CSV table of C-alpha atoms in Angstrom, one decimal:
chain,number,residue,atom,x,y,z
A,1,MET,CA,-5.0,25.0,6.6
A,2,ARG,CA,-6.9,28.1,5.6
A,3,ASP,CA,-10.2,26.5,6.6
A,4,GLY,CA,-8.8,25.9,10.1
A,5,TRP,CA,-8.0,29.6,10.4
A,6,PHE,CA,-11.6,30.6,9.5
A,7,LEU,CA,-13.0,28.0,11.9
A,8,GLU,CA,-10.8,29.4,14.7
A,9,ALA,CA,-11.9,33.0,13.8
A,10,ALA,CA,-15.6,32.0,13.9
A,11,ARG,CA,-15.1,30.3,17.3
A,12,HIS,CA,-13.8,33.5,18.8
A,13,GLY,CA,-16.3,35.7,17.1
A,14,ARG,CA,-13.8,37.6,15.0
A,15,ASP,CA,-14.6,39.0,11.6
A,16,ARG,CA,-11.6,37.7,9.8
A,17,ALA,CA,-9.1,34.9,10.1
A,18,PRO,CA,-6.0,35.6,12.3
A,19,GLN,CA,-2.7,36.2,10.7
A,20,ARG,CA,-0.4,33.2,10.6
A,21,SER,CA,2.2,33.2,13.3
A,22,ALA,CA,5.8,32.8,12.6
A,23,ARG,CA,5.8,30.1,15.3
A,24,ALA,CA,3.6,27.8,13.1
A,25,ASP,CA,4.7,24.8,15.1
A,26,VAL,CA,3.0,26.2,18.2
A,27,THR,CA,0.0,28.2,16.9
A,28,ASP,CA,-0.9,26.3,13.8
A,29,PRO,CA,-4.5,25.1,14.5
A,30,ALA,CA,-4.1,22.1,12.2
A,31,ARG,CA,-1.6,20.6,14.6
A,32,THR,CA,-2.6,18.5,17.6
A,33,PRO,CA,-1.3,19.3,21.0
A,34,GLY,CA,1.5,16.7,20.4
A,35,GLY,CA,2.7,18.5,17.3
A,36,GLU,CA,1.1,16.1,14.8
A,37,ARG,CA,-0.2,17.3,11.5
A,38,PRO,CA,-2.7,16.0,8.9
A,39,PRO,CA,-1.2,13.8,6.2
A,40,SER,CA,0.3,16.2,3.8
A,41,GLY,CA,0.3,16.3,0.0
A,42,ARG,CA,4.0,15.5,0.1
A,43,LEU,CA,3.4,12.2,2.0
A,44,ILE,CA,0.7,11.1,-0.5
A,45,SER,CA,2.7,12.3,-3.5
A,46,LEU,CA,5.8,10.4,-2.4
A,47,SER,CA,3.8,7.2,-1.8
A,48,ASP,CA,2.0,7.5,-5.1
A,49,ALA,CA,5.4,8.0,-6.8
A,50,VAL,CA,6.9,4.9,-5.3
A,51,PHE,CA,3.8,2.9,-6.3
A,52,ALA,CA,4.0,4.3,-9.9
A,53,ILE,CA,7.7,3.6,-10.3
A,54,SER,CA,7.5,0.1,-8.8
A,55,ILE,CA,4.6,-0.9,-11.0
A,56,THR,CA,6.3,0.4,-14.1
A,57,LEU,CA,9.6,-1.4,-13.3
A,58,LEU,CA,7.8,-4.7,-13.5
A,59,VAL,CA,7.8,-4.5,-17.3
A,60,LEU,CA,11.6,-4.6,-17.4
A,61,GLU,CA,11.4,-8.3,-16.7
A,62,LEU,CA,9.6,-8.8,-20.0
A,63,ARG,CA,12.3,-9.3,-22.7
A,64,PRO,CA,11.4,-10.1,-26.3
A,65,PRO,CA,12.6,-13.5,-27.6
A,66,ALA,CA,16.1,-13.4,-29.2
A,67,ASP,CA,15.1,-16.0,-31.7
A,68,THR,CA,12.6,-14.3,-34.0
A,69,GLU,CA,12.7,-17.3,-36.4
A,70,HIS,CA,10.6,-19.2,-33.8
A,71,LEU,CA,8.9,-16.2,-32.3
A,72,ALA,CA,5.6,-17.9,-31.4
A,73,ARG,CA,7.5,-20.6,-29.4
A,74,GLY,CA,9.6,-17.9,-27.8
A,75,LEU,CA,6.6,-15.9,-26.7
A,76,ILE,CA,5.0,-19.0,-25.2
A,77,GLU,CA,8.1,-19.7,-23.3
A,78,LEU,CA,7.8,-16.2,-21.7
A,79,TRP,CA,4.7,-17.3,-19.7
A,80,PRO,CA,6.5,-17.2,-16.3
A,81,SER,CA,7.5,-13.6,-16.9
A,82,LEU,CA,4.1,-12.6,-18.2
A,83,LEU,CA,2.3,-14.3,-15.4
A,84,ALA,CA,4.5,-12.8,-12.7
A,85,TYR,CA,4.1,-9.4,-14.3
A,86,VAL,CA,0.3,-9.7,-14.3
A,87,ILE,CA,0.1,-11.0,-10.7
A,88,SER,CA,2.5,-8.4,-9.3
A,89,PHE,CA,1.0,-5.5,-11.3
A,90,LEU,CA,-2.5,-6.3,-9.9
A,91,LEU,CA,-1.4,-7.0,-6.4
A,92,ILE,CA,0.6,-3.7,-6.2
A,93,GLY,CA,-2.4,-1.9,-7.6
A,94,GLU,CA,-4.5,-3.5,-4.9
A,95,ILE,CA,-2.1,-2.4,-2.3
A,96,TRP,CA,-2.2,1.1,-3.7
A,97,ALA,CA,-6.0,1.1,-3.4
A,98,ASP,CA,-5.8,0.0,0.2
A,99,HIS,CA,-3.2,2.7,0.9
A,100,HIS,CA,-5.5,5.2,-0.6
A,101,LEU,CA,-8.3,4.0,1.7
A,102,LEU,CA,-5.9,4.0,4.7
A,103,TYR,CA,-5.1,7.7,4.4
A,104,ARG,CA,-8.8,8.5,4.0
A,105,GLN,CA,-9.1,7.3,7.6
A,106,ILE,CA,-5.9,8.8,9.1
A,107,VAL,CA,-6.2,12.5,9.7
A,108,VAL,CA,-3.0,13.3,11.6
A,109,HIS,CA,0.6,12.0,11.4
A,110,ASP,CA,3.7,12.1,13.5
A,111,ARG,CA,7.3,11.0,12.9
A,112,VAL,CA,6.6,7.4,13.9
A,113,LEU,CA,3.9,7.2,11.3
A,114,LEU,CA,6.1,8.8,8.7
A,115,PHE,CA,8.8,6.2,9.6
A,116,LEU,CA,6.3,3.3,9.3
A,117,ASN,CA,5.1,4.7,5.9
A,118,THR,CA,8.6,5.0,4.6
A,119,SER,CA,9.4,1.5,5.7
A,120,PHE,CA,6.3,0.3,3.9
A,121,LEU,CA,7.3,2.1,0.7
A,122,MET,CA,10.7,0.4,0.9
A,123,SER,CA,9.0,-2.9,0.8
A,124,VAL,CA,6.9,-1.8,-2.2
A,125,ALA,CA,10.0,-0.7,-4.1
A,126,PHE,CA,11.5,-4.2,-3.5
A,127,LEU,CA,8.6,-6.0,-5.2
A,128,PRO,CA,9.9,-5.8,-8.8
A,129,PHE,CA,13.0,-7.7,-7.7
A,130,SER,CA,11.1,-10.5,-6.0
A,131,THR,CA,8.9,-10.6,-9.2
A,132,SER,CA,12.0,-11.1,-11.3
A,133,VAL,CA,13.3,-13.9,-9.0
A,134,LEU,CA,9.9,-15.7,-9.3
A,135,ALA,CA,9.8,-15.4,-13.1
A,136,ASP,CA,13.4,-16.5,-13.6
A,137,ALA,CA,13.0,-19.6,-11.4
A,138,PHE,CA,9.9,-20.9,-13.3
A,139,ARG,CA,11.4,-20.0,-16.6
A,140,ASP,CA,14.7,-21.9,-15.8
A,141,GLY,CA,12.9,-24.7,-14.0
A,142,GLN,CA,15.1,-24.4,-10.9
A,143,GLY,CA,14.6,-23.0,-7.5
A,144,GLU,CA,10.8,-22.6,-7.8
A,145,ARG,CA,10.1,-23.5,-4.2
A,146,ALA,CA,12.6,-20.8,-2.9
A,147,ALA,CA,11.3,-18.3,-5.4
A,148,VAL,CA,7.6,-18.7,-4.4
A,149,VAL,CA,8.5,-18.5,-0.7
A,150,PHE,CA,10.6,-15.4,-1.3
A,151,TYR,CA,7.9,-13.8,-3.4
A,152,GLY,CA,5.3,-14.4,-0.7
A,153,LEU,CA,7.5,-13.2,2.1
A,154,SER,CA,8.2,-10.0,0.1
A,155,PHE,CA,4.5,-9.2,-0.1
A,156,GLY,CA,4.1,-10.4,3.5
A,157,VAL,CA,6.6,-7.9,4.9
A,158,GLY,CA,4.8,-5.1,3.1
A,159,SER,CA,1.4,-6.2,4.4
A,160,VAL,CA,2.7,-6.4,8.0
A,161,LEU,CA,4.1,-2.9,7.7
A,162,PHE,CA,0.8,-1.7,6.2
A,163,ASN,CA,-1.0,-3.1,9.2
A,164,ALA,CA,1.5,-1.5,11.5
A,165,ILE,CA,0.6,1.9,10.1
A,166,TRP,CA,-3.1,1.3,10.7
A,167,LEU,CA,-2.7,-0.2,14.2
A,168,TYR,CA,-0.5,2.7,15.3
A,169,ALA,CA,-2.7,5.3,13.8
A,170,SER,CA,-5.9,3.8,15.2
A,171,HIS,CA,-4.6,3.2,18.7
A,172,GLY,CA,-6.8,5.2,21.0
A,173,HIS,CA,-8.5,6.8,17.9
A,174,ARG,CA,-6.0,9.7,18.2
A,175,ARG,CA,-5.0,9.9,14.5
A,176,ILE,CA,-8.1,8.8,12.6
A,177,ARG,CA,-11.1,10.7,11.5
A,178,PRO,CA,-13.6,11.3,14.3
A,179,GLY,CA,-16.5,9.9,12.3
A,180,LEU,CA,-15.0,6.4,12.4
A,181,ASP,CA,-16.5,4.7,15.5
A,182,ALA,CA,-15.1,1.7,17.4
A,183,GLU,CA,-16.9,-0.8,15.2
A,184,GLY,CA,-15.6,0.9,12.1
A,185,VAL,CA,-12.0,0.6,13.5
A,186,ARG,CA,-12.5,-3.1,14.2
A,187,ALA,CA,-14.0,-3.7,10.7
A,188,THR,CA,-11.1,-1.8,9.1
A,189,THR,CA,-8.6,-3.8,11.2
A,190,ARG,CA,-10.2,-7.1,10.2
A,191,SER,CA,-10.2,-6.1,6.5
A,192,PHE,CA,-6.5,-5.1,6.5
A,193,LEU,CA,-5.4,-8.3,8.4
A,194,LEU,CA,-6.7,-10.5,5.6
A,195,ALA,CA,-3.7,-9.7,3.3
A,196,PRO,CA,-0.9,-10.9,5.7
A,197,LEU,CA,-2.9,-14.0,6.6
A,198,LEU,CA,-3.4,-14.9,3.0
A,199,ASN,CA,0.2,-14.2,2.2
A,200,ALA,CA,1.3,-16.6,5.0
A,201,ALA,CA,-0.9,-19.3,3.5
A,202,GLY,CA,0.6,-18.7,0.1
A,203,VAL,CA,4.1,-19.1,1.6
A,204,LEU,CA,3.2,-22.4,3.2
A,205,VAL,CA,1.6,-23.7,0.1
A,206,GLY,CA,4.5,-22.7,-2.1
A,207,ALA,CA,7.0,-24.3,0.3
A,208,ILE,CA,5.2,-27.6,-0.2
A,209,VAL,CA,4.2,-27.5,-3.8
A,210,PRO,CA,5.7,-24.5,-5.7
A,211,THR,CA,3.3,-24.7,-8.7
A,212,LEU,CA,0.3,-24.6,-6.3
A,213,GLY,CA,1.9,-21.7,-4.5
A,214,LEU,CA,2.1,-19.8,-7.8
A,215,LEU,CA,-1.6,-20.6,-8.5
A,216,PHE,CA,-2.5,-19.5,-5.0
A,217,TYR,CA,-1.2,-16.0,-5.9
A,218,VAL,CA,-3.2,-16.1,-9.1
A,219,VAL,CA,-6.4,-16.7,-7.1
A,220,LEU,CA,-5.3,-14.2,-4.5
A,221,VAL,CA,-5.6,-11.3,-6.9
A,222,PRO,CA,-9.4,-11.4,-7.4
A,223,VAL,CA,-9.9,-12.3,-3.7
A,224,LEU,CA,-8.1,-9.1,-2.5
A,225,TRP,CA,-9.8,-7.0,-5.1
A,226,LEU,CA,-13.3,-8.1,-4.0
A,227,PRO,CA,-15.2,-4.9,-2.9
A,228,THR,CA,-17.1,-6.8,-0.3
A,229,ARG,CA,-14.1,-7.0,2.0
A,230,LYS,CA,-13.4,-3.3,2.0
A,231,VAL,CA,-14.5,-0.8,4.5
A,232,SER,CA,-17.3,1.2,3.0
A,233,LEU,CA,-16.7,4.9,2.3
A,234,ALA,CA,-19.0,7.8,1.8
A,235,PRO,CA,-20.0,8.4,-1.9
A,236,GLY,CA,-17.2,10.1,-3.8
A,237,GLU,CA,-14.4,9.4,-1.2
A,238,LEU,CA,-12.4,7.0,-3.3
A,239,THR,CA,-10.9,9.7,-5.5
């Protein structure tokens, strides 16, 4: 904000920055003519907090075996919970990394963008529940098909909302950084669209063969983490 004042002062040839007006919603130079503002620290802090809480809640699904006399067997039988924990932890971490990248490109926001981001965070907060459903189904040996489909749809909803944020922000290039040209926007769009498409494939595979659907999400983790599919950033931007 302060940088904006100094730039404005330099533009008009004044020696010092102008005093902040009481009508900040009108005279604040950081705002666009439509009243939009750069993504604030509060938006990023809230998003990071939801990611942190969601990723931490995953561990609540891991319960130590009650029968310590046969502890080794009990730990082995926990494999569905352990596997679901690892998959979800890494996938949520990957979503967080993409969200970080997303808000390196978006330079202004409005209430529609805030609503989309809030809806997206709601889907992230739901993921520990769908992870628990997946683990319980494979541990009990019942309802695996429904569990894999439900799990995939949970991630799919989040990925669709994530893309909605980007498509809205990049429409007309009004809310993204000026240095990102049309080809950069298209490359970013293609990169972000990969997640919902892969999620849809996982749902279809899981609906046919639940075990293969689970393995699909195991393979999905390294695929989504591949750096080659990400939009390149300037050195030091991913901080």
